[in-house]
Amino acid sequence: MHVIRHLISIAYGLPFVIIGIGHFRNPEWFEPIVPDLLGAPRFWVLVSGFFEILLGVLVLFPRTRRLASIGFVGMLFALYWANINMWINDIEVGGTRLSQGGHVLRGFIQIILIATAAWIGGLIPIRRLRNR
């Protein structure tokens, strides 16, 4: 189980590192979904990019995996606000507007990402069923 958890941690963390780097290389792409209430969209894009990179790296290592998992759960809950903003205000990102179904799918993916982060860090133990 440890090998599987480690491989899933790598598959989980590296995309966050890549996307986090994208926040710095092309912040304009992410800025439209920052809720107006927050103001300073560039600031929030860079902050979220920093945490995506940091947590994506920390989740790769067993010693920091639990901390990263807690951070991911919190960050993904916080970032869901941007997804809701995108849905409610029909915001175009990267030249694309999501359909209602696309937004619902994105919500389910967010739930899966949160659950996976929690499992990776051992916050929700999932054990194999044993024959009795």
Coordinates of N, CA and C in Angstrom, one line a residue:
M1 N 0.8 -1.2 0.0 CA 0.0 0.0 0.0 C 0.9 1.3 0.0
H2 N 2.0 1.2 0.6 CA 2.9 2.4 0.7 C 3.4 2.7 -0.7
V3 N 3.7 1.8 -1.5 CA 4.2 2.0 -2.9 C 3.1 2.7 -3.7
I4 N 1.9 2.2 -3.5 CA 0.7 2.8 -4.3 C 0.5 4.2 -3.8
R5 N 0.5 4.4 -2.5 CA 0.3 5.8 -2.0 C 1.4 6.7 -2.5
H6 N 2.6 6.2 -2.6 CA 3.7 7.0 -3.0 C 3.6 7.4 -4.5
L7 N 3.2 6.4 -5.3 CA 3.0 6.6 -6.8 C 1.9 7.6 -7.0
I8 N 0.8 7.4 -6.3 CA -0.4 8.3 -6.4 C 0.0 9.7 -5.9
S9 N 0.9 9.8 -4.9 CA 1.3 11.2 -4.5 C 2.1 11.9 -5.5
I10 N 2.9 11.1 -6.3 CA 3.7 11.7 -7.4 C 2.8 12.2 -8.5
A11 N 1.9 11.3 -8.9 CA 0.9 11.6 -9.9 C 0.0 12.8 -9.5
Y12 N -0.2 13.0 -8.2 CA -1.1 14.0 -7.7 C -0.3 15.3 -7.6
G13 N 0.9 15.3 -7.1 CA 1.7 16.5 -6.8 C 2.3 17.2 -8.0
L14 N 2.8 16.4 -8.9 CA 3.5 17.0 -10.1 C 2.6 17.9 -10.9
P15 N 1.3 17.5 -11.2 CA 0.5 18.5 -12.0 C 0.3 19.8 -11.2
F16 N 0.2 19.7 -9.9 CA 0.0 21.0 -9.1 C 1.3 21.8 -9.3
V17 N 2.4 21.2 -9.3 CA 3.7 22.0 -9.5 C 3.6 22.7 -10.9
I18 N 3.3 21.9 -11.9 CA 3.2 22.4 -13.3 C 2.2 23.5 -13.4
I19 N 1.0 23.3 -12.8 CA 0.0 24.4 -12.9 C 0.4 25.6 -12.1
G20 N 1.0 25.3 -10.9 CA 1.5 26.5 -10.1 C 2.5 27.3 -10.8
I21 N 3.4 26.7 -11.5 CA 4.4 27.4 -12.4 C 3.6 28.2 -13.4
G22 N 2.6 27.7 -14.0 CA 1.8 28.4 -15.0 C 1.2 29.7 -14.4
H23 N 0.9 29.7 -13.1 CA 0.4 30.9 -12.5 C 1.4 32.1 -12.6
F24 N 2.7 31.7 -12.6 CA 3.7 32.7 -12.7 C 4.1 33.1 -14.1
R25 N 4.0 32.1 -15.0 CA 4.4 32.3 -16.4 C 3.3 33.0 -17.2
N26 N 2.0 32.7 -16.8 CA 0.9 33.3 -17.5 C -0.2 33.7 -16.5
P27 N 0.0 34.6 -15.6 CA -1.0 34.9 -14.6 C -2.3 35.5 -15.2
E28 N -2.2 36.1 -16.4 CA -3.4 36.7 -17.0 C -4.4 35.6 -17.3
W29 N -4.0 34.4 -17.6 CA -4.9 33.3 -17.9 C -5.8 33.0 -16.7
F30 N -5.3 33.1 -15.5 CA -6.0 32.8 -14.2 C -6.8 33.9 -13.6
E31 N -6.4 35.1 -13.9 CA -6.9 36.3 -13.3 C -8.5 36.5 -13.4
P32 N -9.1 36.1 -14.6 CA -10.5 36.4 -14.7 C -11.4 35.6 -13.6
I33 N -10.9 34.5 -13.1 CA -11.8 33.8 -12.2 C -11.6 34.2 -10.7
V34 N -10.7 35.1 -10.5 CA -10.5 35.6 -9.1 C -11.8 36.5 -8.8
P35 N -12.5 36.1 -7.7 CA -13.7 36.9 -7.4 C -13.4 38.4 -7.2
D36 N -14.2 39.3 -7.7 CA -14.0 40.7 -7.6 C -13.9 41.2 -6.2
L37 N -14.6 40.6 -5.3 CA -14.6 40.9 -3.9 C -13.2 40.9 -3.3
L38 N -12.3 40.0 -3.8 CA -11.0 39.9 -3.3 C -10.1 41.1 -3.7
G39 N -10.4 41.6 -4.9 CA -9.5 42.6 -5.5 C -8.1 42.0 -5.9
A40 N -7.3 42.8 -6.4 CA -5.9 42.5 -6.8 C -5.7 41.0 -7.3
P41 N -6.4 40.7 -8.5 CA -6.3 39.4 -9.0 C -4.9 38.8 -9.2
R42 N -4.0 39.7 -9.7 CA -2.6 39.2 -9.9 C -2.0 38.7 -8.6
F43 N -2.2 39.4 -7.5 CA -1.7 38.9 -6.2 C -2.3 37.6 -5.8
W44 N -3.6 37.4 -6.0 CA -4.2 36.1 -5.6 C -3.8 35.0 -6.5
V45 N -3.6 35.3 -7.8 CA -3.1 34.2 -8.7 C -1.7 33.8 -8.3
L46 N -0.8 34.7 -8.0 CA 0.6 34.4 -7.6 C 0.6 33.7 -6.2
V47 N -0.2 34.1 -5.3 CA -0.3 33.4 -4.0 C -0.7 32.0 -4.2
S48 N -1.8 31.8 -5.0 CA -2.3 30.4 -5.2 C -1.3 29.6 -5.9
G49 N -0.6 30.2 -6.9 CA 0.5 29.5 -7.6 C 1.6 29.0 -6.7
F50 N 2.0 29.9 -5.8 CA 3.0 29.6 -4.8 C 2.6 28.4 -4.0
F51 N 1.4 28.4 -3.5 CA 1.0 27.3 -2.6 C 0.8 26.0 -3.4
E52 N 0.4 26.1 -4.7 CA 0.3 24.9 -5.5 C 1.6 24.3 -5.7
I53 N 2.6 25.1 -6.0 CA 4.0 24.6 -6.1 C 4.5 24.0 -4.8
L54 N 4.4 24.7 -3.7 CA 4.9 24.3 -2.4 C 4.2 23.0 -2.0
L55 N 2.9 22.9 -2.1 CA 2.2 21.7 -1.6 C 2.5 20.5 -2.6
G56 N 2.6 20.9 -3.9 CA 2.9 19.8 -4.9 C 4.2 19.2 -4.6
V57 N 5.2 20.0 -4.2 CA 6.5 19.4 -3.8 C 6.5 18.7 -2.5
L58 N 5.8 19.3 -1.5 CA 5.8 18.6 -0.2 C 5.1 17.3 -0.2
V59 N 4.1 17.1 -1.0 CA 3.3 15.9 -1.1 C 4.2 14.7 -1.6
L60 N 5.3 15.0 -2.3 CA 6.1 14.0 -2.9 C 6.9 13.2 -1.9
F61 N 7.1 13.8 -0.7 CA 8.0 13.2 0.3 C 7.1 12.7 1.5
P62 N 7.4 11.4 1.9 CA 6.6 10.9 3.0 C 6.7 11.7 4.3
R63 N 7.8 12.3 4.6 CA 7.9 13.1 5.8 C 7.0 14.3 5.9
T64 N 6.7 14.9 4.7 CA 5.9 16.1 4.6 C 4.5 15.9 4.0
R65 N 4.2 14.6 3.7 CA 3.0 14.3 3.0 C 1.7 14.7 3.8
R66 N 1.7 14.4 5.1 CA 0.5 14.7 5.9 C 0.3 16.2 5.9
L67 N 1.3 17.0 6.1 CA 1.2 18.4 6.2 C 0.7 19.0 4.8
A68 N 1.3 18.4 3.7 CA 0.8 18.8 2.4 C -0.6 18.5 2.2
S69 N -1.0 17.3 2.7 CA -2.4 16.9 2.5 C -3.4 17.8 3.2
I70 N -3.0 18.2 4.4 CA -3.9 19.2 5.1 C -3.9 20.5 4.4
G71 N -2.8 20.9 3.9 CA -2.7 22.2 3.1 C -3.5 22.1 1.8
F72 N -3.4 20.9 1.1 CA -4.2 20.8 -0.1 C -5.7 20.8 0.2
V73 N -6.2 20.1 1.2 CA -7.6 20.1 1.5 C -8.1 21.6 1.7
G74 N -7.3 22.3 2.5 CA -7.7 23.7 2.8 C -7.7 24.6 1.6
M75 N -6.6 24.4 0.8 CA -6.4 25.2 -0.4 C -7.5 24.9 -1.4
L76 N -7.9 23.6 -1.6 CA -8.9 23.3 -2.6 C -10.3 23.7 -2.2
F77 N -10.5 23.7 -0.9 CA -11.8 24.3 -0.4 C -11.8 25.8 -0.7
A78 N -10.7 26.5 -0.4 CA -10.7 27.9 -0.7 C -10.7 28.3 -2.1
L79 N -10.0 27.5 -3.0 CA -10.0 27.8 -4.4 C -11.4 27.5 -5.1
Y80 N -12.2 26.7 -4.4 CA -13.5 26.4 -5.0 C -14.3 27.6 -5.2
W81 N -14.1 28.6 -4.4 CA -14.7 29.9 -4.5 C -14.5 30.5 -5.9
A82 N -13.3 30.4 -6.4 CA -13.1 30.9 -7.8 C -13.9 30.1 -8.8
N83 N -14.0 28.8 -8.6 CA -14.8 27.9 -9.5 C -16.3 28.3 -9.5
I84 N -16.8 28.6 -8.3 CA -18.2 29.0 -8.2 C -18.4 30.4 -8.8
N85 N -17.4 31.3 -8.6 CA -17.4 32.6 -9.3 C -17.5 32.5 -10.8
M86 N -16.7 31.5 -11.3 CA -16.6 31.3 -12.8 C -18.0 30.8 -13.3
W87 N -18.6 30.0 -12.5 CA -19.9 29.4 -12.9 C -21.0 30.4 -12.8
I88 N -21.1 31.1 -11.7 CA -22.2 32.1 -11.4 C -22.1 33.2 -12.4
N89 N -20.9 33.7 -12.7 CA -20.8 34.9 -13.6 C -20.4 34.5 -15.0
D90 N -20.5 33.2 -15.3 CA -20.2 32.7 -16.7 C -18.9 33.3 -17.3
I91 N -17.9 33.1 -16.5 CA -16.6 33.8 -16.9 C -15.8 32.9 -17.9
E92 N -15.4 33.5 -18.9 CA -14.6 32.8 -19.9 C -13.1 32.8 -19.5
V93 N -12.5 31.6 -19.6 CA -11.1 31.4 -19.2 C -10.4 30.8 -20.4
G94 N -9.3 31.4 -20.9 CA -8.6 30.8 -22.0 C -9.4 30.7 -23.2
G95 N -10.4 31.6 -23.4 CA -11.2 31.5 -24.6 C -12.3 30.5 -24.5
T96 N -12.6 30.0 -23.4 CA -13.6 28.9 -23.2 C -14.5 29.2 -22.1
R97 N -15.8 29.0 -22.4 CA -16.8 29.0 -21.3 C -17.3 27.6 -21.1
L98 N -17.4 27.2 -19.8 CA -17.9 25.9 -19.5 C -19.4 25.9 -19.6
S99 N -20.0 24.7 -20.0 CA -21.4 24.5 -20.0 C -21.8 24.2 -18.5
Q100 N -23.1 24.1 -18.3 CA -23.6 23.8 -16.9 C -23.0 22.4 -16.5
G101 N -23.0 21.5 -17.5 CA -22.5 20.1 -17.2 C -21.0 20.2 -16.9
G102 N -20.3 21.1 -17.6 CA -18.8 21.3 -17.4 C -18.5 21.8 -16.0
H103 N -19.4 22.7 -15.5 CA -19.2 23.2 -14.2 C -19.5 22.1 -13.1
V104 N -20.5 21.3 -13.4 CA -20.9 20.2 -12.4 C -19.7 19.2 -12.4
L105 N -19.2 18.9 -13.6 CA -18.1 18.0 -13.7 C -16.9 18.5 -12.9
R106 N -16.6 19.8 -13.1 CA -15.5 20.4 -12.4 C -15.7 20.4 -10.9
G107 N -16.9 20.5 -10.4 CA -17.2 20.3 -9.0 C -16.9 18.9 -8.5
F108 N -17.3 17.9 -9.3 CA -17.0 16.5 -8.9 C -15.5 16.3 -8.8
I109 N -14.8 16.8 -9.8 CA -13.4 16.7 -9.9 C -12.8 17.3 -8.6
Q110 N -13.3 18.5 -8.2 CA -12.8 19.1 -7.0 C -13.0 18.2 -5.8
I111 N -14.1 17.6 -5.7 CA -14.4 16.7 -4.6 C -13.4 15.5 -4.6
I112 N -13.2 15.0 -5.7 CA -12.2 13.9 -5.9 C -10.8 14.3 -5.5
L113 N -10.4 15.5 -5.9 CA -9.1 16.0 -5.6 C -9.0 16.2 -4.0
I114 N -10.0 16.7 -3.4 CA -10.0 16.9 -1.9 C -9.9 15.5 -1.2
A115 N -10.7 14.6 -1.7 CA -10.7 13.2 -1.1 C -9.3 12.5 -1.3
T116 N -8.8 12.7 -2.5 CA -7.5 12.1 -2.8 C -6.4 12.7 -1.9
A117 N -6.4 14.0 -1.7 CA -5.4 14.7 -0.9 C -5.6 14.2 0.6
A118 N -6.8 14.0 1.0 CA -7.0 13.5 2.4 C -6.5 12.1 2.5
W119 N -6.7 11.3 1.5 CA -6.3 9.9 1.6 C -4.7 9.8 1.5
I120 N -4.1 10.6 0.6 CA -2.7 10.6 0.5 C -2.0 10.9 1.9
G121 N -2.6 11.8 2.6 CA -2.0 12.2 3.9 C -2.5 11.4 5.1
G122 N -3.3 10.3 4.8 CA -3.8 9.5 5.9 C -4.9 10.1 6.7
L123 N -5.5 11.2 6.2 CA -6.6 11.8 6.9 C -7.8 11.0 6.9
I124 N -8.0 10.3 5.8 CA -9.2 9.3 5.7 C -8.6 8.0 5.3
P125 N -8.4 7.1 6.3 CA -7.8 5.8 6.0 C -8.8 4.9 5.2
I126 N -8.3 4.4 4.1 CA -9.1 3.4 3.3 C -8.3 2.1 3.4
R127 N -8.9 1.1 3.9 CA -8.2 -0.2 4.1 C -8.8 -1.2 3.1
R128 N -7.9 -2.1 2.8 CA -8.4 -3.2 1.9 C -9.4 -4.1 2.7
L129 N -10.4 -4.5 2.0 CA -11.4 -5.4 2.7 C -10.7 -6.8 2.8
R130 N -10.9 -7.4 3.9 CA -10.3 -8.7 4.1 C -11.4 -9.8 4.2
N131 N -11.0 -11.0 3.7 CA -11.9 -12.1 3.8 C -12.1 -12.5 5.3
R132 N -13.3 -12.7 5.7 CA -13.5 -13.1 7.1 C -13.7 -14.5 7.3

